[in-house]
Each structure stands twice: as structure tokens, then as C-alpha cells.
XYZ file of C-alpha atoms in Angstrom:
380
model
C -18.179 4.285 3.331
C -15.014 6.259 4.823
C -12.935 3.163 4.494
C -13.788 2.844 0.719
C -13.435 6.158 -0.233
C -10.264 6.445 1.593
C -9.245 3.498 -0.336
C -10.574 4.301 -3.676
C -10.503 8.202 -3.641
C -13.484 8.359 -4.841
C -16.613 6.295 -6.115
C -20.148 7.134 -7.687
C -23.078 6.428 -5.314
C -24.099 3.337 -6.591
C -20.995 1.754 -6.384
C -20.593 3.156 -3.159
C -23.834 1.909 -1.922
C -22.252 -1.644 -4.528
C -19.540 -1.580 -1.859
C -21.042 -1.139 1.488
C -23.361 -2.991 0.972
C -26.993 -0.347 1.540
C -29.288 1.074 -0.851
C -28.992 4.268 -2.051
C -31.485 5.378 -0.148
C -28.971 4.928 3.613
C -26.235 6.150 1.640
C -27.767 9.467 0.575
C -28.115 10.173 4.522
C -25.165 9.311 5.675
C -23.609 11.033 2.871
C -25.968 14.340 4.324
C -24.419 13.548 7.865
C -20.973 13.557 6.323
C -21.259 16.873 3.950
C -22.855 18.430 7.523
C -18.909 17.697 9.179
C -17.209 18.803 6.578
C -15.739 15.292 5.586
C -16.905 14.290 1.922
C -17.870 16.304 -1.069
C -19.641 15.152 -5.212
C -17.913 16.763 -7.447
C -19.460 16.368 -11.626
C -17.948 13.899 -13.639
C -18.145 12.471 -17.170
C -20.630 9.375 -16.051
C -19.029 5.894 -15.985
C -21.353 5.277 -19.127
C -24.435 6.237 -21.046
C -27.603 7.520 -18.645
C -25.103 6.865 -15.680
C -24.760 8.479 -12.217
C -22.364 12.211 -12.622
C -21.628 12.938 -9.293
C -18.679 11.471 -7.420
C -18.999 11.481 -4.400
C -14.537 11.395 -2.361
C -13.271 13.105 1.039
C -13.093 16.190 1.395
C -9.071 17.342 0.867
C -9.247 20.128 2.537
C -9.232 18.178 6.548
C -5.703 16.641 7.830
C -4.133 14.451 9.695
C -2.045 14.262 11.640
C 1.093 11.644 13.565
C 4.065 11.097 14.905
C 6.076 8.053 14.138
C 9.009 6.875 16.842
C 11.390 4.493 14.983
C 14.691 2.830 13.955
C 16.328 5.652 16.794
C 14.059 8.377 14.911
C 11.437 10.033 15.418
C 9.200 11.604 12.121
C 6.307 13.217 11.966
C 4.145 15.668 9.651
C 0.303 16.196 8.692
C -1.455 14.850 5.689
C -4.407 16.097 3.522
C -7.244 12.900 4.119
C -6.515 11.680 0.584
C -3.123 11.228 1.873
C -1.151 13.478 0.222
C 1.800 14.347 3.532
C 1.852 18.744 2.999
C 3.751 18.224 6.224
C 7.270 16.517 7.251
C 10.217 16.800 9.314
C 12.026 14.200 11.451
C 14.418 14.157 13.954
C 17.839 11.805 15.094
C 17.334 10.167 18.593
C 20.673 8.462 19.167
C 19.349 5.617 21.819
C 15.276 4.760 22.886
C 16.078 4.011 25.950
C 17.522 7.677 27.155
C 14.146 9.129 28.547
C 14.813 12.920 28.942
C 15.943 12.870 25.132
C 12.680 11.037 24.252
C 10.434 13.835 25.814
C 12.678 16.982 24.282
C 12.057 15.440 20.468
C 8.945 15.153 21.470
C 8.162 18.528 22.566
C 10.265 20.177 19.623
C 8.004 17.848 17.728
C 4.284 18.448 19.169
C 6.094 22.254 18.519
C 6.438 22.716 15.549
C 3.893 20.584 14.251
C 1.089 23.098 16.289
C 3.250 25.695 14.743
C 3.302 24.871 11.222
C -1.022 23.900 11.825
C -1.601 27.649 13.775
C -0.011 29.216 10.429
C -1.868 27.686 7.709
C -5.419 27.701 10.378
C -5.063 23.705 10.436
C -7.105 21.531 13.211
C -6.317 17.903 12.475
C -9.276 15.617 13.062
C -6.908 13.087 14.502
C -3.819 12.381 15.743
C -2.116 9.034 15.918
C 1.451 8.026 17.754
C 3.001 4.907 16.467
C 5.469 3.695 19.609
C 7.540 0.080 18.941
C 6.589 -1.752 22.149
C 3.684 0.035 23.423
C 1.252 -2.371 26.252
C -1.922 -1.756 26.482
C -1.287 -0.798 30.370
C -0.199 2.758 30.626
C 2.151 1.183 33.787
C 2.934 -2.063 32.022
C 7.345 -1.361 30.719
C 8.608 -1.155 27.177
C 10.366 -3.733 26.389
C 11.918 -1.336 23.448
C 11.691 2.523 24.497
C 11.821 4.661 27.645
C 9.603 6.553 26.373
C 7.010 7.572 29.203
C 3.026 6.609 27.340
C 1.002 8.380 30.059
C 3.687 12.307 30.183
C 3.352 12.027 25.983
C -0.929 11.308 25.819
C -1.024 14.763 28.639
C 1.542 16.669 26.527
C -0.748 16.489 23.228
C -3.330 16.529 25.486
C -2.040 20.208 26.150
C -0.655 20.788 23.391
C -3.617 20.385 20.875
C -6.991 20.580 23.296
C -9.717 19.951 20.314
C -7.748 17.040 18.749
C -8.154 13.142 19.711
C -5.154 11.321 19.584
C -4.271 7.801 19.544
C -1.133 5.768 21.469
C -0.965 2.490 19.140
C 1.240 -0.175 18.090
C 4.648 0.483 15.566
C 3.531 -2.889 14.444
C -0.917 -2.209 14.236
C 0.145 1.570 12.738
C 1.726 -0.447 9.782
C -0.812 -2.446 9.356
C -2.621 0.268 8.600
C -1.033 1.651 5.830
C -0.886 -1.054 4.391
C -4.607 -2.600 4.799
C -6.549 0.760 4.924
C -4.993 2.761 2.885
C -5.384 3.915 -1.137
C -5.815 0.966 -3.494
C -6.965 -1.166 -0.416
C -9.230 -4.048 -0.902
C -11.817 -4.894 2.301
C -11.007 -6.609 4.202
C -14.094 -9.412 4.460
C -12.639 -11.910 7.068
C -8.920 -12.692 9.213
C -6.223 -11.417 7.667
C -2.271 -12.343 9.591
C -0.448 -9.268 8.641
C 3.996 -10.188 10.121
C 6.763 -7.207 9.619
C 9.860 -7.790 8.906
C 11.881 -4.625 10.259
C 14.492 -3.902 13.131
C 12.080 -5.962 14.929
C 9.533 -8.717 14.002
C 5.632 -7.727 14.625
C 2.612 -9.079 13.639
C -1.016 -8.861 14.018
C -4.617 -9.973 13.164
C -6.452 -7.486 10.593
C -10.161 -7.962 10.466
C -13.158 -6.022 8.989
C -13.448 -1.922 9.962
C -16.273 -3.293 11.195
C -14.767 -5.247 13.667
C -14.776 -4.735 17.571
C -10.964 -4.667 17.743
C -10.198 -4.410 13.771
C -6.237 -4.309 14.195
C -4.509 -6.489 17.252
C -0.798 -6.405 17.272
C 0.100 -9.743 18.738
C 4.423 -11.036 20.107
C 4.833 -12.414 16.310
C 9.141 -12.179 16.707
C 9.800 -13.610 19.810
C 8.270 -17.071 19.334
C 10.683 -19.396 19.548
C 12.240 -20.849 17.522
C 15.736 -22.526 18.266
C 16.049 -23.126 21.632
C 19.788 -22.422 22.213
C 19.973 -19.804 19.761
C 21.663 -16.198 20.421
C 20.263 -13.880 22.521
C 17.388 -11.904 22.281
C 16.818 -8.294 23.410
C 13.502 -9.024 25.081
C 15.874 -11.726 27.495
C 14.833 -14.995 25.868
C 17.485 -17.176 23.493
C 16.340 -17.712 20.221
C 13.628 -15.853 19.392
C 12.803 -15.803 15.494
C 13.348 -11.856 15.857
C 17.701 -12.978 15.802
C 17.271 -14.722 12.784
C 14.842 -12.922 10.382
C 15.120 -8.826 11.444
C 15.995 -6.648 9.357
C 19.700 -6.398 11.431
C 19.917 -10.408 11.363
C 20.016 -10.021 7.464
C 22.371 -7.210 7.349
C 24.701 -9.273 9.578
C 24.690 -11.659 6.556
C 25.945 -9.302 4.365
C 28.150 -7.198 6.696
C 25.625 -4.092 6.606
C 25.241 -2.243 9.196
C 21.215 -2.106 10.820
C 21.161 1.264 10.656
C 22.505 1.229 6.640
C 20.240 -1.254 6.233
C 16.833 -0.178 7.370
C 18.154 3.784 5.625
C 18.061 1.435 2.083
C 14.364 0.193 2.537
C 13.168 -1.177 -0.389
C 16.371 -0.861 -2.386
C 18.468 -2.742 0.468
C 19.577 -5.693 -2.171
C 20.904 -2.402 -4.002
C 24.296 -2.561 -1.592
C 24.652 -6.461 -0.909
C 26.849 -8.913 -2.647
C 25.004 -12.269 -2.694
C 26.641 -15.896 -2.682
C 25.561 -18.997 -2.359
C 26.499 -19.230 1.280
C 24.752 -15.824 1.916
C 22.115 -17.047 -0.218
C 21.326 -20.239 1.836
C 21.519 -18.414 5.172
C 19.006 -15.810 3.929
C 16.840 -18.963 2.155
C 16.572 -20.068 5.997
C 15.951 -17.374 7.886
C 13.189 -16.843 5.172
C 12.037 -20.738 6.306
C 11.886 -20.238 10.071
C 9.644 -17.345 9.192
C 7.297 -19.650 7.151
C 7.447 -21.997 9.997
C 6.704 -19.384 12.497
C 3.322 -18.519 9.923
C 2.588 -21.651 9.566
C 2.588 -23.178 13.123
C 0.232 -19.765 13.852
C -1.866 -21.023 11.208
C -3.050 -23.948 12.700
C -4.049 -22.171 15.241
C -5.940 -19.823 13.798
C -7.343 -19.775 10.232
C -6.746 -16.476 7.830
C -7.842 -15.357 4.640
C -4.522 -14.099 3.715
C -0.994 -13.674 5.361
C 0.821 -10.261 4.890
C 3.659 -9.416 4.715
C 6.142 -6.100 4.607
C 9.625 -5.606 5.613
C 13.285 -6.982 3.827
C 11.730 -10.170 1.887
C 9.455 -7.569 -0.161
C 12.602 -6.746 -1.834
C 13.835 -10.504 -3.262
C 12.724 -11.880 -6.067
C 10.032 -14.596 -6.543
C 12.925 -16.949 -6.599
C 14.447 -16.352 -3.274
C 11.304 -16.004 -0.990
C 10.516 -19.850 -1.877
C 11.430 -20.889 1.162
C 9.326 -18.873 3.168
C 6.691 -20.511 1.520
C 8.424 -24.120 1.879
C 8.488 -23.021 5.987
C 4.185 -22.868 5.861
C 4.118 -26.168 3.607
C 6.585 -28.139 6.185
C 4.630 -26.333 8.953
C 1.210 -26.485 8.456
C -0.829 -29.739 9.466
C -1.992 -31.004 5.370
C 0.043 -28.830 3.853
C -0.752 -25.146 2.239
C -2.627 -26.822 -0.205
C -5.065 -28.065 1.646
C -4.971 -24.432 3.775
C -5.457 -22.320 0.066
C -3.941 -19.202 2.058
C -2.719 -16.582 -0.329
C 0.817 -14.488 1.069
C 0.363 -10.910 -0.361
C 4.001 -9.191 -0.139
C 4.057 -5.377 0.467
C 5.770 -2.862 0.123
C 9.339 -2.783 2.537
C 8.642 0.632 4.537
C 11.436 0.148 6.745
C 12.295 3.451 7.146
C 11.892 6.158 9.467
C 8.094 7.870 7.568
C 5.376 9.566 9.368
C 2.938 7.735 7.290
C 2.382 4.800 9.510
C 1.308 7.266 12.468
C -1.179 8.957 9.838
C -2.751 5.823 7.912
C -3.668 5.427 11.530
C -5.301 8.864 12.680
C -7.015 7.668 9.145
C -8.372 4.456 11.041
C -9.480 5.909 13.857
C -11.057 8.428 12.322
C -13.290 5.930 9.641
C -13.526 3.802 13.425
C -15.169 6.652 14.578
C -18.084 7.096 11.684
C -15.903 10.715 10.817
C -17.851 11.777 13.611
C -15.777 13.542 17.049
C -15.703 10.840 19.868
C -17.129 10.127 22.810
C -14.513 11.935 25.629
C -12.987 9.359 27.790
C -9.380 6.943 28.194
C -6.569 8.184 25.671
C -7.166 4.806 23.149
C -3.977 2.469 22.619
C -3.381 -0.620 20.994
C -1.153 -3.434 23.549
C 1.186 -4.942 21.946
């Protein structure tokens, strides 16, 4: 119910019951619990048809979530209402994600700033999400992207916000939550594949919000697509990331990675497209399609959702990605019939993914306080 209310902005009770597959009696009982938690409210609206309902159910606008997103050498953090309106946002630049002391200092300053902002307004976030690139499930697992000490960060959050549950999550899972469980989203009925092409390339399985693990990251960007290809930061050669990350595409146009990421959905305005460059971009997209097609040969899904730099391209320039899938999928995409959805880019730094994960955690808990347990993580 919370998932549908967050996605739609509010529903009349009969529609909420239909969307959730519940009786109106069950809806009434659950709404009573949610109202007691202060999570929903009902207001009068004109009936959608003569004799129809006039009470619309919405999420409460005086409840908050908070989040920290570490991405692209920047720490973004802020707070938002359950309706998704960001009321507080700050960004701290970071020169190097491998500098553990600098990362710790940035998080200390960010946590203190968020605590001060919340304290001055009497705000107590319901959940805090933290999006970290390269995060692994095991606490002692090395992170190939950032030197941040996840256990230290969790302990620091526990001290600063002792009454607020927090969750550390791999960055691609947080992005998937932002795109697929946010405002305007349709219910996920069966498994999707989510792929993000940014500074790195990440993937995630996305399943219904009621599944045991609705979002599970996979190492999509480190599929080797050319045995003797360029060296990758993971230590291998020829990974998909070396051909199709935002940095790799930026090099085709002589644009720095930072500039490419900062431009976000408008990166095409920075480039001059030539026949040669168009061919190189098409080759990168074809490799992405091959990798996706090979995944679909093993695990069938009902949708492939793609975010990142390809989303800014016109449809005629994305044909190479479709062709890569066609060349790879057994029997071709006509037999597979898996639709592709291109989502907004969100290449740059923004706390929205972490805020979305905080919302996702709240939905997963049914709006109730979770049992005291070890900090949640989502594996890379």
C-alpha cells in the first residue's frame, strides 16, 4: 500500500484496494495502523464519478527520510518528505575516493550538518539511506572503488541518530530504487533487469516489493567483452566498463569524465558528432546489448530498464544496443519479447538515490519500526 501511495501521490480507497489486490475491509484495517504511525492521511477530494468516494489516501507530508550519496568524487546529502520533495540538500567535493581520512572527515561534517538541520526544525527522519559505490555484503570485504570504512560509518550514524534505522546500500541498488520504486512507477509484477551506465556500469535484479530481496545488485560492468581489451580498474582486461562507461564515451569526444558526469542528461550539448564518433558510440552500445542479451539467455525477465548516458541519445542512435541484444539472444528478441525502457540519466551527484533507498526500506518494513538488528547491506 505504501509503495502504491508513493508512486501515485494518492488514491481513493477502491483504487488502492484494486491496486494492492486487497478487500476494502483489509484496506481499512491497514490504514488504521498506518494512521496510528502517522504515515498516511485522508483528505476530501471531488468524487471521480457521481456517487464515488470522496476521501483520498496520501502519504503524510510531515514525515521525513534522509540520505547520503557518495558518487563521482562528491558526497551529496539531504532530507526529503515522504512525498519526495527535497527540503535540504548539500554537496561536499572529494578529491579522491581512495583517501580514507578525507572520506571519514567528509562524512563527519555531513552527518553533523544533517543532525543540526534536523534538530533546528524538530525533524526526526523515519529512515536514513546511504548509497556507496562498490559496497559488498560482508563487512570485511574490500571495496574496489572507495576506501570508506562501512563499519565505522554505520557506528557513527548510530551515535548521531540513535533512534533512526539506517541502511548502507550498493549504489546501483539505490539507483534502481530511485527509478523503479519512485513517483510515477508501475508495480513490478515479475523480475526486471536494471542497468546503469555512469562512471561505472552496474546492474541489478528488480522484483516485486514483497519479494524476499526486491533489489539485488550484480557485477554487470565487469563482464569481459574483449579478452585483450583495455585494462580495467578491477584488475582484468576488456571489461564492458572500459568500453561503455561515461568516461569511455567521454574519451570518444575528448571530454573529461567529470565534465561528462556533471552534464548529466545534457551531455550531448557538449559534443560534436562525426561519422567516426557515431560508429564508436554504436560499437559501445552494441557491446552493452551483447552483454544484456547473454544475461537474458540465462535468466528471463519481463523488462530491461536502462539508465545513464544512452538515455540522452535519440532513438535512431540507440539501435545498436537493440542490435547487440538481437545478435546475442538465442532465437532473437522477437522470440524473447522483452521490452526496453530508457530512464532519465542521473549521472551526476544527487542524494536522490539514497533518499529513494530510505523510502524503499520504509516500505519494506510496512512503515513500522524494524527489529533491532545488524545494519542492513545490499551486496555488490
